[in-house]
XYZ file of C-alpha atoms in Angstrom:
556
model
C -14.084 6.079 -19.044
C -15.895 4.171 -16.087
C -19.360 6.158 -15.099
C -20.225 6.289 -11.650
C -22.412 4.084 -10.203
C -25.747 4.786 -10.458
C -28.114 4.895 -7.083
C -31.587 4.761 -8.329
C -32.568 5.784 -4.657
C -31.175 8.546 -5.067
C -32.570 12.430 -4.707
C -31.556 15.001 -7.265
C -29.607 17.222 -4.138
C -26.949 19.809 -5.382
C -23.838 19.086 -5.084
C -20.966 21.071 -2.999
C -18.234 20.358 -5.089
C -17.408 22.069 -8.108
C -14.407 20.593 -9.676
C -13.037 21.622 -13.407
C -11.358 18.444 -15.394
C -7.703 20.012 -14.869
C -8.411 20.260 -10.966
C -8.684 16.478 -11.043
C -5.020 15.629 -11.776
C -3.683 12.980 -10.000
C -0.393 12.949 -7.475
C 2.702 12.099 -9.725
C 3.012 8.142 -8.625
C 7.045 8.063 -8.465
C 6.438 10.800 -6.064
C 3.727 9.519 -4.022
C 5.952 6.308 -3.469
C 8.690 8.255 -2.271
C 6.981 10.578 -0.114
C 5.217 7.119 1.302
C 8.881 5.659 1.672
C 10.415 8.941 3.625
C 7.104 8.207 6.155
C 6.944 4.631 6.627
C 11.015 3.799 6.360
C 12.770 5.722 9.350
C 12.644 4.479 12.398
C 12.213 1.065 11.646
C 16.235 0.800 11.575
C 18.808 1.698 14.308
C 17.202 1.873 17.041
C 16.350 -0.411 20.231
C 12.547 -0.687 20.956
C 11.140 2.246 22.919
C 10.146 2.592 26.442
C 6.598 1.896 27.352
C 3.941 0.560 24.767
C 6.567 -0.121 21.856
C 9.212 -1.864 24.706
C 6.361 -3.787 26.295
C 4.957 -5.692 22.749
C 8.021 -6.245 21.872
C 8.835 -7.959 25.239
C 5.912 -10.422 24.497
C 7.225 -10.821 20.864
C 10.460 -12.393 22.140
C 9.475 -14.131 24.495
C 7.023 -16.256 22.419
C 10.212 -16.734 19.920
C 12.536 -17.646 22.565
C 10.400 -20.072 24.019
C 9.690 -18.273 27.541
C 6.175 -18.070 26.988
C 3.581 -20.269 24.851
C 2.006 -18.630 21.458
C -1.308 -19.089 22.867
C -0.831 -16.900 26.280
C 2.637 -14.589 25.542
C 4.416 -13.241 28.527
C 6.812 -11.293 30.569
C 8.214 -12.458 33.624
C 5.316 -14.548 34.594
C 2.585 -11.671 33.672
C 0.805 -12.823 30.613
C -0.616 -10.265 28.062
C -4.063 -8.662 27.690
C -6.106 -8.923 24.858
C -5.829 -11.449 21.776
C -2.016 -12.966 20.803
C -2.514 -11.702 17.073
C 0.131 -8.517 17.245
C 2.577 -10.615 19.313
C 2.644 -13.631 16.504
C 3.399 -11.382 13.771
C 6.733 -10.143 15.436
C 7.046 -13.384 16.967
C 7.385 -15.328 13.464
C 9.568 -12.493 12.003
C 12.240 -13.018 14.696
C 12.181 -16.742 13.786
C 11.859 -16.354 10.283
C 15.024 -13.741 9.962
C 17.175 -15.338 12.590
C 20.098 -13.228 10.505
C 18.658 -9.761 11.894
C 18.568 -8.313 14.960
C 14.999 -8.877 16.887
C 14.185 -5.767 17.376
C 14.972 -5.390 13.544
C 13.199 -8.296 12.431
C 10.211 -7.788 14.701
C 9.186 -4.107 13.254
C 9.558 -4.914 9.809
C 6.215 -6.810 9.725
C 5.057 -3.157 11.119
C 6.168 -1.731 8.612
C 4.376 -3.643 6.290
C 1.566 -3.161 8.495
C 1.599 0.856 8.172
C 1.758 0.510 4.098
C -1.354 -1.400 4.430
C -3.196 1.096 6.122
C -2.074 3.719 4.001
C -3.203 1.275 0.901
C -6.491 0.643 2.270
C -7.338 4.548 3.071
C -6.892 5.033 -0.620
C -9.045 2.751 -2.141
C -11.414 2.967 0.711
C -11.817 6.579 -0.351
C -11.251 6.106 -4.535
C -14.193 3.674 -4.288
C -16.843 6.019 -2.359
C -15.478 9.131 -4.100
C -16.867 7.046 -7.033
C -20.448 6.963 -6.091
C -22.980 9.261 -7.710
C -23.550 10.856 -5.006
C -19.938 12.128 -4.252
C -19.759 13.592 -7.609
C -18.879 16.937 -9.072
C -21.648 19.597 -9.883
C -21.937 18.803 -14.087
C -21.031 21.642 -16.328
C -23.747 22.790 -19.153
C -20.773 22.984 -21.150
C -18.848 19.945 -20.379
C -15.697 20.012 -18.687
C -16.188 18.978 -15.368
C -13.995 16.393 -13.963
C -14.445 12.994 -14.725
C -15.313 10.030 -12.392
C -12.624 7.749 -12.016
C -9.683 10.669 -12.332
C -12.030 13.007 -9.592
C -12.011 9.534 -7.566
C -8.063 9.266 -7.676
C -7.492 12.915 -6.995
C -9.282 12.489 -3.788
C -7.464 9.846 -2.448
C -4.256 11.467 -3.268
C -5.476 13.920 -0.878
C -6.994 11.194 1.915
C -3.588 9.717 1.631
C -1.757 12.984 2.135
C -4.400 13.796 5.256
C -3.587 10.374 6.798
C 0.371 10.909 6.900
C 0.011 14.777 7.883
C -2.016 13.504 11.004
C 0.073 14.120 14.271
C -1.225 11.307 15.455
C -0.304 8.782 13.400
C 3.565 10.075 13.763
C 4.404 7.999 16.535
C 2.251 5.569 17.229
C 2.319 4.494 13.706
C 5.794 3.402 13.822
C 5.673 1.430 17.303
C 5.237 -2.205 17.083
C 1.789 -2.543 19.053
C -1.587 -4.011 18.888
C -2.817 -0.644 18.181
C -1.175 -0.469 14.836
C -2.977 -4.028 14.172
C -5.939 -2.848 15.421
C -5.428 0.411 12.577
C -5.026 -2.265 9.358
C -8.071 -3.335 10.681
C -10.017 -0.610 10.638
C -8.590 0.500 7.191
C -9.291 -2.381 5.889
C -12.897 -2.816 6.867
C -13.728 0.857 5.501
C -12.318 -0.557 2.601
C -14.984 -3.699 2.674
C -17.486 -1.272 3.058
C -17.058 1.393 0.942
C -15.906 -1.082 -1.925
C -19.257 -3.274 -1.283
C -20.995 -1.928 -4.741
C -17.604 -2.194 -7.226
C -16.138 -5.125 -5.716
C -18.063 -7.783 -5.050
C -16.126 -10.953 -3.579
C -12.794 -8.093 -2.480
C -15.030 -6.460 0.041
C -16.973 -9.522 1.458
C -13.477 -10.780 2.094
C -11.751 -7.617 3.597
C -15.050 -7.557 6.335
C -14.358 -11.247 6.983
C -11.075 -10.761 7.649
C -10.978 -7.455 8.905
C -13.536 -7.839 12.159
C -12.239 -11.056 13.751
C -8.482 -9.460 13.527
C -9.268 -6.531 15.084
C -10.984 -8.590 18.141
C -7.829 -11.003 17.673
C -5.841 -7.854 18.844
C -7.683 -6.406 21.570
C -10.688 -4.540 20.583
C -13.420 -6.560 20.135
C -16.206 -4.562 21.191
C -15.602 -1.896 18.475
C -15.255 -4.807 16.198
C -18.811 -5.455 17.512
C -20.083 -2.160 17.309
C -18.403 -1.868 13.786
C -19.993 -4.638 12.515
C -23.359 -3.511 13.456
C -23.586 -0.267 12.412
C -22.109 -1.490 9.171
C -25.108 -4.156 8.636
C -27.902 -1.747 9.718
C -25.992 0.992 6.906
C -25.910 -2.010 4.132
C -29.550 -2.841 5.385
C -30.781 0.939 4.388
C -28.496 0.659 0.951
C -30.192 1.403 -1.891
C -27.006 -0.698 -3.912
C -27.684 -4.458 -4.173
C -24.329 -5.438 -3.547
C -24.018 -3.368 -0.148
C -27.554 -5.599 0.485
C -25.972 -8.284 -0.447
C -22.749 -7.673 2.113
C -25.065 -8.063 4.998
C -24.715 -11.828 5.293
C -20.866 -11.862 5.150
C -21.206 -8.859 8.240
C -22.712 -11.406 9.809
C -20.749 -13.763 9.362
C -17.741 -11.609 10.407
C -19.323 -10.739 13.500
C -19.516 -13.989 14.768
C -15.863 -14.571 13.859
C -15.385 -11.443 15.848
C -17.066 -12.821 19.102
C -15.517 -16.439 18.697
C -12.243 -14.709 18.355
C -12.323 -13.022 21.381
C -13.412 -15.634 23.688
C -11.036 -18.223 22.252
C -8.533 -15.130 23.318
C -9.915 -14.079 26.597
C -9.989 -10.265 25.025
C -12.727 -9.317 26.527
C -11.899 -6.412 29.295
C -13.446 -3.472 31.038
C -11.714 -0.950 30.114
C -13.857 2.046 30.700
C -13.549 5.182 33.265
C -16.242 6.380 35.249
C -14.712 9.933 35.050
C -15.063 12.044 32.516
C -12.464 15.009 31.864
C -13.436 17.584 28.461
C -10.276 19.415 28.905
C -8.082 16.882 28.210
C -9.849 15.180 25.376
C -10.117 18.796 23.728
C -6.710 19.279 24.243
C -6.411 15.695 23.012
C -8.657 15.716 19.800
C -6.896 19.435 19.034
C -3.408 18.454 18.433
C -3.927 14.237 17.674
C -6.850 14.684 14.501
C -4.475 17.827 13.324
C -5.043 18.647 10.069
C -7.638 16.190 9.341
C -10.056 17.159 12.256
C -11.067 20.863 11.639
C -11.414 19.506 7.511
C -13.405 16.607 8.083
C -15.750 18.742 10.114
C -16.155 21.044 7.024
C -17.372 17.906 4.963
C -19.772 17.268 7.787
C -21.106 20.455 6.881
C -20.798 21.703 3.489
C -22.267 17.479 2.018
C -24.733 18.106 4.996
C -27.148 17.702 2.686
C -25.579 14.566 1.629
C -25.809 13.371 5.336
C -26.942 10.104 4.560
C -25.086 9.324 1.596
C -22.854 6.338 1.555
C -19.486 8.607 1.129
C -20.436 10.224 4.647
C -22.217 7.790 6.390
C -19.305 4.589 5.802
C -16.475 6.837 7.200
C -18.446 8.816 9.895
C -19.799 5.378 11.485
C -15.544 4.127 11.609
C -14.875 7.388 13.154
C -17.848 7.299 15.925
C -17.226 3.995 17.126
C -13.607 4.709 17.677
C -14.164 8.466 19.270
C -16.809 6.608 21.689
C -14.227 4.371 22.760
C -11.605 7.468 23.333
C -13.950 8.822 25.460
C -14.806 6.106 27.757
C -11.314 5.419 28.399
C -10.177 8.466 29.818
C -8.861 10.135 26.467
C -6.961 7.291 25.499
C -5.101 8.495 22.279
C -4.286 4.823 21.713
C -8.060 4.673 21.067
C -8.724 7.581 19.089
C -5.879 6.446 16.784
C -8.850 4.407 15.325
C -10.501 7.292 13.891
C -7.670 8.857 11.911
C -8.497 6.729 8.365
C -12.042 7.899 7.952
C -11.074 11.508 9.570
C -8.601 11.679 6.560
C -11.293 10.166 4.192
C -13.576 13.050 5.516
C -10.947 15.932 4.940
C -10.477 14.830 1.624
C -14.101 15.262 0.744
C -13.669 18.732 1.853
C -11.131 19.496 -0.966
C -13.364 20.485 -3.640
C -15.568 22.598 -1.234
C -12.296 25.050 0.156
C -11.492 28.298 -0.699
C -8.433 29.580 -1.834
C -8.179 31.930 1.343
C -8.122 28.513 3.366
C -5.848 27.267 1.082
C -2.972 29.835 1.336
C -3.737 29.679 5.033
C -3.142 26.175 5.445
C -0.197 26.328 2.772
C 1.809 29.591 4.591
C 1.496 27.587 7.776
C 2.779 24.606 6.949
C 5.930 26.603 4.950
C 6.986 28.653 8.186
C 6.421 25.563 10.883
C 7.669 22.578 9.097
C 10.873 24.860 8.070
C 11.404 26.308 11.310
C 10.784 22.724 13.128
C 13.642 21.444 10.251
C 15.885 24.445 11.419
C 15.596 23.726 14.659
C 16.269 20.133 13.895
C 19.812 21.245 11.966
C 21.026 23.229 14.834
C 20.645 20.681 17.446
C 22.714 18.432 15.152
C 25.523 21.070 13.647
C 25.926 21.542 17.880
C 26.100 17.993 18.645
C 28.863 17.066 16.570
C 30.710 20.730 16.839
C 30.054 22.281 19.404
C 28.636 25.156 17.872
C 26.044 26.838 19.203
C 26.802 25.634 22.743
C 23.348 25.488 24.093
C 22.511 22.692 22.430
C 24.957 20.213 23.158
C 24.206 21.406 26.850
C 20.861 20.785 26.930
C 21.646 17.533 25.446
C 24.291 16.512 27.981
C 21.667 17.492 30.760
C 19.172 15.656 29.850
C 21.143 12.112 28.475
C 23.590 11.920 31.076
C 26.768 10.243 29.385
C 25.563 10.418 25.787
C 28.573 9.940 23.105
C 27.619 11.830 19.789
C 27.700 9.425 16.880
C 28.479 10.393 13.148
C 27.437 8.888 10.227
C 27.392 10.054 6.685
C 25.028 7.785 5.145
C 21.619 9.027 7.360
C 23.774 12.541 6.820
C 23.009 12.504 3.065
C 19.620 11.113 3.810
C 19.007 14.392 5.567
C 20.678 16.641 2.773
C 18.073 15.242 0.036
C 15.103 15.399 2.136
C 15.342 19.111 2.900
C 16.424 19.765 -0.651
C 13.262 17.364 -1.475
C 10.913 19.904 0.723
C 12.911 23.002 -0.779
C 11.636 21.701 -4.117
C 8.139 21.205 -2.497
C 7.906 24.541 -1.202
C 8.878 25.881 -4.567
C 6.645 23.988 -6.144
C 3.311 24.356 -4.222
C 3.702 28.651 -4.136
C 4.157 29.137 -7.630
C 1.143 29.905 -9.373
C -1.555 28.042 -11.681
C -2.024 24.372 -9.140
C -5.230 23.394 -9.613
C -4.948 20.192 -7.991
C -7.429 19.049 -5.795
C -4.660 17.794 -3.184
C -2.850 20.325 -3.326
C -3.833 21.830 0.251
C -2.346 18.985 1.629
C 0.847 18.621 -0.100
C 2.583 20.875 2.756
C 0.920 19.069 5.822
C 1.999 15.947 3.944
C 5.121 16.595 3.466
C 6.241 18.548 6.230
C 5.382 15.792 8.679
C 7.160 13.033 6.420
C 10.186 16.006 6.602
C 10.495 16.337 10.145
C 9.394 12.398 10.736
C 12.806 11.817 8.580
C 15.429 14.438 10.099
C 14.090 13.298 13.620
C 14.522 9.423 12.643
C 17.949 10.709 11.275
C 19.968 13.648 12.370
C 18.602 12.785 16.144
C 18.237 9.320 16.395
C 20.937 8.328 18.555
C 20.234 11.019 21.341
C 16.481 10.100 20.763
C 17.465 6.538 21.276
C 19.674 7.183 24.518
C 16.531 8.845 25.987
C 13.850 6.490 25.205
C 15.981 3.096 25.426
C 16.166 1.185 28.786
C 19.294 -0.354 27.159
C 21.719 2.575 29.540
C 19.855 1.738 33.034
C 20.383 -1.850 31.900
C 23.911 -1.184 30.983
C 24.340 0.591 34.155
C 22.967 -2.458 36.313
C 24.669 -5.242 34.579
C 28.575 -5.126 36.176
C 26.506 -5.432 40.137
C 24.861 -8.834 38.740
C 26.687 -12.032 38.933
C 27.316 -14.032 36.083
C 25.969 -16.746 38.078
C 22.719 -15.619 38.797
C 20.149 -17.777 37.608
C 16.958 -15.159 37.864
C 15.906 -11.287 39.065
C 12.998 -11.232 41.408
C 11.532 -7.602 40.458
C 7.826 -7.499 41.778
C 5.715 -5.054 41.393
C 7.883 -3.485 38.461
C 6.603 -2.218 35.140
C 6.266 -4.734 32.126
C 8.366 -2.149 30.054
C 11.124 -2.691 32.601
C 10.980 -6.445 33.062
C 10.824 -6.461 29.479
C 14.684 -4.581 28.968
C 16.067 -6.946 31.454
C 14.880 -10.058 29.670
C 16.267 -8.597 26.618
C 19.136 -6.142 27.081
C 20.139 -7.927 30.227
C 19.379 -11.106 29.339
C 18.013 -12.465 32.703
C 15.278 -14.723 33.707
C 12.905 -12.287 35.486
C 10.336 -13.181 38.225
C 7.824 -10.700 39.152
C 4.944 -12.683 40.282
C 4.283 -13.326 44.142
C 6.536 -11.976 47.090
C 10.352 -11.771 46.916
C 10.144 -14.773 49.521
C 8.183 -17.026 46.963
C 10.766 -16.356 44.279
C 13.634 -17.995 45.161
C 15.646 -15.614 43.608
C 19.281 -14.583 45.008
C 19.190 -11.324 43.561
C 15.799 -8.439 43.189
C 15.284 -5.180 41.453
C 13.054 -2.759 43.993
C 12.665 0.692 43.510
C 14.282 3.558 45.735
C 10.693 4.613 47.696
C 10.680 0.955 48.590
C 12.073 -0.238 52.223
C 14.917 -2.633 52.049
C 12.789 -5.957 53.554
C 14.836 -7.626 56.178
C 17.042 -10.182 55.040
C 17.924 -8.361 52.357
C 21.053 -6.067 51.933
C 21.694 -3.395 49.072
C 24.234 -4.034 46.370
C 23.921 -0.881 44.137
C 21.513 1.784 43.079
C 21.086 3.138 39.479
C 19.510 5.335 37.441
C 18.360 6.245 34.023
C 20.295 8.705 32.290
C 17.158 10.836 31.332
C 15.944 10.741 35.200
C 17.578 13.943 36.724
C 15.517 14.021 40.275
C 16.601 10.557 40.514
C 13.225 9.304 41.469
C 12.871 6.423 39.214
C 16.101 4.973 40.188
C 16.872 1.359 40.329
C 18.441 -0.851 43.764
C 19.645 -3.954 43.331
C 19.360 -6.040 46.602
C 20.904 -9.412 47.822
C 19.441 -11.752 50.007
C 21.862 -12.236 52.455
């Protein structure tokens, strides 16, 4: 058995948690790896990159491997990219490296790899400072409390279940963006810190590496601010080794700053306004169910304010719900704060009641099941016809969608709802004493629902959020002979499908005049200039009003 380790600082405070030796079993590891695979795996095949954020990195990805834009300063159609390149190389050298698969394909897998990381990281981040004294279990006069290291590992079962029950996390956690860089990062500098007193050169290292990434991929000043607050917490550290980190913080924060001005990622990004109805709104469903418990831990260890298993996590989650504020509720931003939020909730495990418990656990039975019904319906009526509602909702909102069958991601579905059958079974029969066991329903739900979505619905999903249709759409008015698309003034996402799906050399820099271009996208609230004559107008499928449509032009 390894003791905890001792803080001789430390004042004799009571502790909340009151945790018997069988409460502290751990997650069954075959199942934690599969319940890991159904989150991180779908999406990452069959599907073209996604309008907006997802569309737009991966439009600087390609055209760094294509050789349309140097490594150094990535671009799309002549508009280079904000922040550092670090996101954009990773996809980059997986489209060159797996020439074989498609790029979209190629470019997400690093993601993928990315997302396992973070998930990683949150669980030894919060297995290391659920090992401090402080963090421990009230002590039995009898004996039988739970031990250190197995109390340790039942808690980051449940910080790992928190993580992948966040809503937030659900979507922007399987795009291939900066922000999802920008996540490892964070993960793995709560890791550095809350490892700092058990391992010694595995900490220094993650904070070395950890701060100058995250400036690398656009966030530099809450690598700053990270860094900071992370020195002045090591400085007050009654643990020699945290002491000890303080020079490789340092040294990580000057990393940090070199990194971002050899990138040119500093920007202003702030908003003067302030609006609290949104960000409630915002913080409400994004931090969902990690939010409400991590505020319990914030009360019930409030005694334990200042002890290193609150204080590491709460300084990762301030910096990052600063930085949501000040830009306008930017979930983007507060997608920072969702590893120590789940390292929070899980510290409010041992302190819940069973009335809390059933609560959360009845909840999560009637939503995810009724969100999984709903999600069997839609699909029984796409590909019969039965119920007809549906399939007409479907057909009004993809215009010209063709239902596609396929019994392998079929099957896929089958065995996870018989998978979260067995769950459900399992969590309301009686005598679970686990400590993770609240969140075994969030948990799995989400990965449920994250599966049949990525499954059963993909293609319409696909049809809706693609730009592959418009571009399909536009492609028989273009010549063969055209050598580029003037399209100023349009959206990076957009430039970005036509360099890829259309496969032309896009100018959107400077007037249509400057371009030399024979052929330009404008949209349909723009005035036809003079010398220019109209050659077709399109639309998106998913654009009923028809505002967002598309005219090609031809200067005459």
């Amino acid at each position: 058995m390894i003791p905890p380790l001792q803080d001789p600082e430390r004042v004799n405070l009571p502790s909340p948690a009151i945790v018997a030796e069988r409460s502290a079993e751990r997650l069954p590891r075959l199942a934690l790896i599969l319940l890991c695979a159904a989150y991180v795996l779908p999406g990452v095949f069959g599907r073209d990159p996604w309008r907006n954020a997802d569309l737009t990195a991966f439009g600087f990805m390609a055209s760094i491997a294509e050789g349309r834009a140097p490594w150094w300063q990535p671009a799309i159609a002549g508009i280079p990219a904000e922040g550092g390149p670090l996101p954009y190389w990773l996809g980059a050298l997986a489209i060159k490296a797996l020439p074989f698969l498609s790029a979209p394909l190629a470019a997400r897998l690093p993601y993928a790899l990315v997302l396992v990381g973070v998930l990683i990281a949150v669980w030894y981040a919060c297995f290391h400072l659920a090992r401090t004294e402080a963090a421990q279990p009230v002590a039995f006069a009898f004996g039988g409390e739970a031990q250190a290291v197995d109390y340790a590992r039942a808690l980051a079962d449940g910080a790992l279940l928190a993580l992948m029950a966040s809503l937030g996390l659900l979507r922007l956690g399987h795009e291939t963006t900066p922000e999802l860089v920008q996540l490892l990062a964070v993960s793995g500098y709560l890791y550095g810190l809350a490892a700092a007193p058990f391992r010694r050169i595995a900490s220094r290292v993650a904070v070395l590496i950890a701060l100058p990434a995250l400036a690398a991929s656009g966030a530099p000043t809450v690598a700053c601010l990270l860094g900071m607050l992370g020195v002045l917490l090591n400085h007050r550290s009654s643990y020699r080794e945290a002491k000890d980190q303080r020079v490789w913080l340092l040294g990580a924060l000057t990393l940090a700053v070199l990194a971002a001005w050899a990138f040119n990622a500093w920007a202003w990004r702030v908003q003067a306004e302030l609006r609290i109805k949104p960000l409630l709104s915002l913080l409400a469903w994004f931090c969902w169910p990690s939010g409400p418990m991590a505020l319990w831990t914030l009360w019930s260890w409030r005694r334990h304010r200042m002890r290193r298993h609150i204080t590491v996590p709460f300084i990762a989650l301030l910096v990052p719900l600063l930085a949501c504020i000040t830009m306008d509720s930017s979930d983007r931003a507060l997608l920072l704060a969702l590893p120590s939020l789940a390292i929070l909730a899980a510290f409010a495990l041992p302190t819940l009641s069973r009335g809390f418990s059933a609560a959360v656990d009845w909840f999560s039975v009637f939503f995810f099941s009724a969100a999984a019904l709903f999600f069997w319906v839609y699909y029984v009526s796409l590909h019969t016809g039965w119920p007809a509602q549906p399939l007409t909702n479907m057909r009004r909102l993809a215009d010209g969608l063709v239902p596609q069958f396929n019994i392998g991601t079929l099957a896929l579905a089958i065995t996870a709802t018989l998978a979260w059958l067995a769950l459900v079974r399992w969590r309301t029969a009686r005598h679970r004493h686990a400590l993770w066991k609240s969140l075994a329903l969030p948990g799995g739900g989400v990965a449920l629902g994250w599966l049949l979505t990525m499954s059963l619905l993909l293609p319409p999903l696909d049809y809706a959020l693609s730009d592959s249709p418009v571009v399909a759409r536009l492609k028989p008015h273009v010549p063969a002979d055209v050598n580029c698309l003037a399209a100023p003034g349009q959206s990076l996402p957009l430039l970005a499908a036509m360099e890829w799906h259309g496969g032309w050399r896009m100018r959107a820099t400077g007037t249509l005049a400057d371009t030399g271009c024979s052929h330009a996208i404008i949209g349909i609230a723009h005035a036809v200039p003079s010398g220019w004559t109209v050659v077709a107008q399109v639309r998106r499928p998913t654009d009923r009003s028809g505002a967002g449509s598309l005219v090609l032009i031809r200067r005459q």
